[in-house]
XYZ file of C-alpha atoms in Angstrom:
394
model
C 25.080 2.297 3.581
C 25.760 -0.240 6.345
C 23.541 -3.297 6.446
C 22.364 -2.559 9.995
C 21.290 0.951 8.966
C 19.343 -0.433 6.011
C 17.730 -2.947 8.348
C 16.609 -0.215 10.737
C 15.192 1.854 7.897
C 13.234 -1.133 6.580
C 11.987 -1.858 10.100
C 10.699 1.708 10.395
C 8.948 1.422 7.033
C 7.423 -1.932 8.038
C 6.216 -0.478 11.334
C 4.097 1.973 9.375
C 2.601 -0.959 7.492
C 1.878 -2.623 10.831
C -0.132 0.377 12.014
C -2.000 0.658 8.718
C -2.838 -3.049 8.690
C -4.061 -2.876 12.270
C -6.441 0.021 11.678
C -7.739 -1.431 8.412
C -8.568 -4.940 9.602
C -9.315 -4.423 13.312
C -12.275 -2.214 12.416
C -14.068 -5.290 11.071
C -13.818 -6.941 14.483
C -15.279 -4.048 16.490
C -18.312 -3.168 14.365
C -20.728 -4.408 17.067
C -19.035 -2.155 19.627
C -19.123 0.825 17.249
C -22.804 0.236 16.529
C -23.650 -0.084 20.209
C -21.548 2.882 21.271
C -22.964 5.234 18.657
C -26.526 3.954 18.881
C -26.765 2.618 15.338
C -26.939 -0.728 13.527
C -24.113 -3.012 12.442
C -24.923 -2.595 8.709
C -24.831 1.202 9.079
C -21.637 1.111 11.129
C -20.145 -0.928 8.288
C -19.992 2.329 6.342
C -16.874 3.231 8.344
C -15.063 0.359 6.586
C -16.238 1.549 3.183
C -15.199 5.115 4.054
C -11.658 3.992 4.865
C -11.413 1.981 1.645
C -12.687 4.973 -0.333
C -10.049 7.136 1.327
C -7.360 4.709 0.159
C -8.683 4.598 -3.404
C -8.875 8.398 -3.654
C -5.779 9.222 -1.653
C -3.278 6.841 -3.235
C -2.953 8.584 -6.623
C -4.031 12.052 -5.443
C -1.478 12.352 -2.643
C 1.299 10.940 -4.845
C 0.608 13.596 -7.490
C 0.101 16.590 -5.184
C 3.235 15.832 -3.141
C 5.428 14.920 -6.129
C 8.012 17.636 -5.434
C 8.632 16.583 -1.830
C 11.561 14.397 -0.889
C 10.469 10.849 -0.211
C 11.650 10.992 3.423
C 9.741 14.192 4.159
C 6.660 12.760 2.488
C 6.805 9.607 4.617
C 6.856 11.762 7.747
C 3.944 13.884 6.510
C 1.887 10.819 5.623
C 2.440 9.277 9.043
C 1.400 12.532 10.737
C -1.819 12.496 8.696
C -2.380 8.824 9.517
C -1.917 9.439 13.244
C -4.258 12.436 13.244
C -6.900 10.525 11.279
C -6.942 7.677 13.781
C -6.933 10.024 16.750
C -9.898 11.849 15.227
C -11.600 8.473 14.780
C -11.188 7.732 18.478
C -12.745 11.093 19.393
C -15.614 11.050 16.862
C -18.912 11.826 18.663
C -21.284 10.536 15.962
C -21.372 7.966 13.185
C -21.198 10.687 10.532
C -18.066 12.232 12.038
C -16.514 8.776 12.417
C -17.158 8.085 8.731
C -15.407 11.344 7.819
C -12.508 10.546 10.168
C -12.092 7.069 8.674
C -12.044 8.544 5.176
C -9.308 10.956 6.272
C -7.356 8.130 7.939
C -7.463 6.162 4.683
C -6.067 8.959 2.509
C -2.359 8.382 3.376
C -2.611 4.560 3.269
C -1.849 3.862 -0.398
C 0.606 6.730 -0.808
C 2.557 5.528 2.240
C 3.015 2.033 0.849
C 3.851 3.422 -2.575
C 6.552 5.756 -1.283
C 7.836 3.226 1.255
C 8.221 0.650 -1.529
C 10.259 3.087 -3.611
C 12.466 3.975 -0.635
C 12.920 0.327 0.348
C 13.812 -0.697 -3.207
C 16.396 2.081 -3.401
C 17.950 1.078 -0.079
C 18.196 -2.628 -0.966
C 19.499 -2.012 -4.473
C 18.867 -3.311 -7.983
C 17.229 -6.681 -8.400
C 15.653 -6.675 -4.935
C 12.440 -4.749 -5.480
C 10.352 -7.809 -4.711
C 12.057 -8.389 -1.387
C 11.825 -4.698 -0.511
C 8.093 -4.639 -1.178
C 7.608 -7.922 0.695
C 9.483 -6.633 3.745
C 7.390 -3.477 3.887
C 4.174 -5.395 3.258
C 5.236 -7.725 6.074
C 3.996 -5.011 8.407
C 0.494 -5.715 7.116
C 0.872 -9.437 7.648
C 2.290 -9.117 11.161
C -0.615 -6.793 11.942
C -2.949 -9.718 11.271
C -0.993 -11.881 13.717
C -0.507 -9.399 16.573
C -2.008 -5.973 15.940
C -5.512 -6.953 14.850
C -6.169 -9.477 17.659
C -4.795 -7.036 20.255
C -6.719 -4.055 18.903
C -9.902 -6.120 18.650
C -9.479 -7.366 22.224
C -8.990 -3.817 23.495
C -12.043 -2.667 21.578
C -14.139 -5.420 23.113
C -12.869 -4.857 26.650
C -12.338 -1.086 26.836
C -14.578 0.210 24.069
C -14.046 0.742 20.348
C -12.306 4.098 20.834
C -9.351 2.338 22.490
C -8.695 0.492 19.220
C -8.105 3.719 17.302
C -6.139 5.237 20.182
C -3.799 2.230 20.060
C -3.283 2.806 16.343
C -2.576 6.477 17.046
C 0.180 5.432 19.458
C 1.624 3.086 16.824
C 1.590 6.043 14.426
C 3.604 8.171 16.856
C 6.173 5.400 17.375
C 6.456 4.961 13.605
C 6.917 8.689 13.140
C 9.845 8.642 15.564
C 11.370 5.570 13.898
C 11.096 7.130 10.430
C 12.702 10.338 11.695
C 15.612 8.501 13.312
C 16.278 5.636 10.916
C 15.253 6.543 7.367
C 18.242 8.386 5.865
C 18.401 11.402 3.608
C 19.215 9.911 0.191
C 19.927 12.228 -2.734
C 18.366 9.857 -5.275
C 15.099 9.946 -3.313
C 14.387 13.618 -3.843
C 11.096 14.812 -5.259
C 10.090 14.684 -8.913
C 7.682 16.872 -10.855
C 3.921 16.580 -11.037
C 4.216 16.043 -14.791
C 6.678 13.222 -14.239
C 4.358 11.493 -11.757
C 1.388 11.945 -14.086
C 3.356 10.163 -16.801
C 2.479 6.911 -15.042
C -1.143 7.389 -16.068
C -0.093 7.299 -19.735
C 1.292 3.781 -19.433
C -1.233 1.116 -20.536
C 0.403 -1.511 -18.330
C -0.238 0.616 -15.231
C -3.965 0.499 -15.940
C -3.922 -3.153 -16.980
C -2.031 -4.224 -13.865
C -4.313 -2.159 -11.628
C -7.321 -3.865 -13.216
C -5.727 -7.280 -12.751
C -5.135 -6.519 -9.073
C -8.632 -5.116 -8.523
C -10.290 -8.232 -9.968
C -7.760 -10.934 -9.090
C -7.535 -9.931 -5.431
C -11.306 -9.617 -5.151
C -11.595 -13.331 -4.501
C -9.540 -13.074 -1.317
C -11.858 -10.422 0.093
C -14.984 -12.299 -1.008
C -13.935 -15.012 1.445
C -12.087 -13.028 4.125
C -14.864 -10.469 4.604
C -17.135 -13.288 5.802
C -14.539 -15.572 7.342
C -15.933 -15.271 10.894
C -19.504 -16.415 10.113
C -18.142 -18.974 7.641
C -15.970 -20.626 10.275
C -18.687 -20.535 12.930
C -21.767 -21.459 10.885
C -20.286 -23.576 8.078
C -17.267 -25.123 9.806
C -18.845 -25.364 13.264
C -16.015 -23.634 15.115
C -16.498 -21.736 18.372
C -16.146 -17.957 18.438
C -13.333 -18.265 20.985
C -11.231 -20.073 18.366
C -11.591 -17.361 15.727
C -8.760 -15.039 16.883
C -6.315 -17.946 16.745
C -7.430 -19.015 13.293
C -7.258 -15.440 12.004
C -3.777 -15.130 13.489
C -2.885 -18.262 11.519
C -4.106 -16.452 8.399
C -1.627 -13.699 9.257
C 1.165 -16.251 9.615
C 0.268 -17.551 6.170
C 0.453 -14.031 4.762
C 3.915 -13.629 6.300
C 5.146 -16.863 4.729
C 3.567 -15.910 1.412
C 5.134 -12.456 1.463
C 8.593 -13.950 2.012
C 8.221 -16.553 -0.732
C 6.365 -14.222 -3.087
C 8.952 -11.477 -2.701
C 11.800 -13.793 -3.619
C 9.898 -15.281 -6.540
C 9.022 -11.781 -7.754
C 12.719 -10.903 -7.881
C 13.238 -13.983 -10.038
C 10.273 -13.256 -12.325
C 7.274 -10.997 -11.778
C 5.306 -12.916 -14.386
C 6.009 -16.316 -12.829
C 5.114 -14.976 -9.374
C 1.749 -13.747 -10.617
C 0.923 -17.016 -12.361
C 1.878 -18.981 -9.253
C -0.302 -16.656 -7.176
C -3.313 -17.104 -9.446
C -2.876 -20.874 -9.624
C -2.378 -21.277 -5.877
C -5.366 -19.078 -5.037
C -7.612 -20.996 -7.433
C -6.615 -24.374 -5.987
C -6.869 -23.294 -2.343
C -10.239 -21.566 -2.777
C -11.612 -24.630 -4.572
C -10.479 -26.885 -1.727
C -11.976 -24.466 0.802
C -15.339 -24.514 -0.973
C -15.342 -28.325 -1.099
C -14.009 -29.231 2.358
C -14.352 -26.309 4.793
C -17.415 -27.878 6.430
C -14.792 -29.684 8.494
C -12.782 -27.488 10.881
C -9.856 -29.871 10.402
C -9.774 -28.865 6.743
C -10.785 -25.233 7.218
C -7.957 -24.314 9.600
C -4.993 -25.289 7.368
C -6.799 -23.880 4.334
C -7.160 -20.486 6.028
C -3.372 -20.549 6.455
C -2.898 -21.481 2.786
C -5.270 -18.730 1.640
C -2.951 -16.256 3.373
C 0.093 -17.783 1.676
C -1.486 -17.741 -1.788
C -2.749 -14.176 -1.486
C 0.672 -12.791 -0.664
C 2.284 -14.335 -3.732
C 0.335 -11.796 -5.764
C 0.808 -8.678 -3.628
C 4.527 -7.952 -4.184
C 4.298 -9.053 -7.824
C 1.479 -6.609 -8.604
C 3.282 -3.750 -6.884
C 6.642 -4.392 -8.560
C 4.949 -4.785 -11.956
C 3.367 -1.361 -11.496
C 6.698 0.179 -10.486
C 8.420 -1.325 -13.522
C 5.606 -0.247 -15.842
C 6.359 3.408 -15.082
C 9.970 3.774 -13.897
C 9.760 7.557 -14.200
C 6.929 7.746 -11.665
C 7.344 4.775 -9.319
C 5.628 6.443 -6.344
C 2.334 7.004 -8.162
C 2.508 3.633 -9.895
C 3.152 1.779 -6.635
C 0.431 3.776 -4.864
C -2.096 2.667 -7.458
C -1.529 -0.900 -6.317
C -3.269 -0.059 -3.056
C -6.095 1.714 -4.822
C -6.586 -1.478 -6.809
C -6.470 -3.668 -3.705
C -9.086 -1.571 -1.943
C -11.328 -1.706 -4.990
C -10.836 -5.471 -4.732
C -11.767 -5.227 -1.054
C -15.055 -3.502 -1.826
C -15.864 -5.623 -4.891
C -15.020 -8.915 -3.205
C -17.040 -8.106 -0.090
C -19.992 -7.106 -2.274
C -19.842 -10.273 -4.386
C -19.498 -12.455 -1.298
C -22.466 -10.729 0.313
C -24.593 -11.180 -2.799
C -24.086 -14.952 -2.999
C -24.726 -15.363 0.733
C -27.885 -13.225 0.569
C -29.053 -15.304 -2.401
C -29.173 -18.322 -0.104
C -26.166 -20.249 -1.406
C -24.556 -20.503 2.031
C -21.355 -19.298 3.643
C -19.104 -21.456 1.469
C -20.453 -19.856 -1.709
C -18.027 -16.885 -1.501
C -15.190 -19.368 -2.058
C -16.691 -20.339 -5.412
C -17.096 -16.641 -6.192
C -13.422 -16.255 -5.275
C -12.462 -18.957 -7.769
C -14.387 -17.145 -10.495
C -12.846 -13.747 -9.684
C -9.350 -15.244 -9.567
C -9.804 -16.893 -12.955
C -11.079 -13.633 -14.454
C -8.051 -11.856 -12.975
C -5.765 -14.484 -14.509
C -7.441 -14.051 -17.896
C -6.976 -10.279 -17.702
C -3.326 -10.808 -16.796
C -2.871 -13.065 -19.826
C -4.235 -10.299 -22.050
C -2.112 -7.647 -20.324
C 1.012 -9.772 -20.526
C 0.729 -10.148 -24.296
C 1.246 -6.422 -24.769
C 3.857 -5.936 -22.063
C 7.517 -5.241 -22.892
C 9.997 -7.926 -21.943
C 12.713 -6.291 -19.813
C 15.944 -8.134 -19.252
C 16.126 -9.675 -15.775
C 18.211 -7.808 -13.215
C 20.215 -10.017 -10.928
C 20.835 -8.962 -7.373
C 24.388 -8.548 -6.260
C 25.802 -10.394 -3.293
C 25.326 -8.751 0.073
């Protein structure tokens, strides 16, 4: 396949990640508008975030299993249709209860999409480039934090929260067209059997790696879930500066995805250790120095970099742990990350509520990262040692 055709296909796959990242993270910025518009409280409106995360956790393995016989291209199209409908339904929801249901439905295709897109991208780029394929597709998530989330949040604040989900619905339609036009029919990407996909669940390393991701990534969400009040109350920054700082976090994620993807292709194990070490160091520095905005701003960037060293490594490790069922294995990565989302936010909230202050989640993040690293050390002892695959020259 020509390089330009591969590039277009990867762009289409990344565009889906952009839409998913926008709907996932922009919701956090419009909770006050949702609460006001539906006549409820901010804590209660926060259930829409939990509903989306639950949809990801449930949908990632379930959709991968149920749709096992479909070709990967057809499945990508179906998942993007479901994603678009879920966000459109969110925009039209008349009550909080219906919005919660709509957000759950919108979350169902999230993990399966990234799982299938990673398999398709890896196939298109060829052997030895799984890390770069995953990083390119995950780049949609990182770019969403630079452009999509600030734009969607601004629209929600100016035009009402429904406009945020309508924007995501439009992104879904554009992605659907791009997938239809640019992702090719590839014989090797046909469907498998349900039994073959279920075989992933028999692999101990699939469960170990999912656990490592769920715990190790929890530290990121312990801090990021409360980054706005941390920067305003602990660092003394103005609210008007927050979108720019959060965009800088997205830039860091983009840099981290690029570096982490390349390092993952060199060695998944090394990439994970670097990710754990970098996250531990950066979170420690954040806890010690973020009272100063001059320290907090570059550290927010570095948190984004460190986090994305782990993301492609976890996903590729899952794919390699069950080569016969890569779609389900890769999808479980996003189930794990959304468990990390919920667990990290809960832990961060607990230490803040206990009166330890807004920098306390960073110490909680250090602890969760170290526990994740310890679990990885245990998992790595029992893992097979595959021979490295070197990428060919383009």
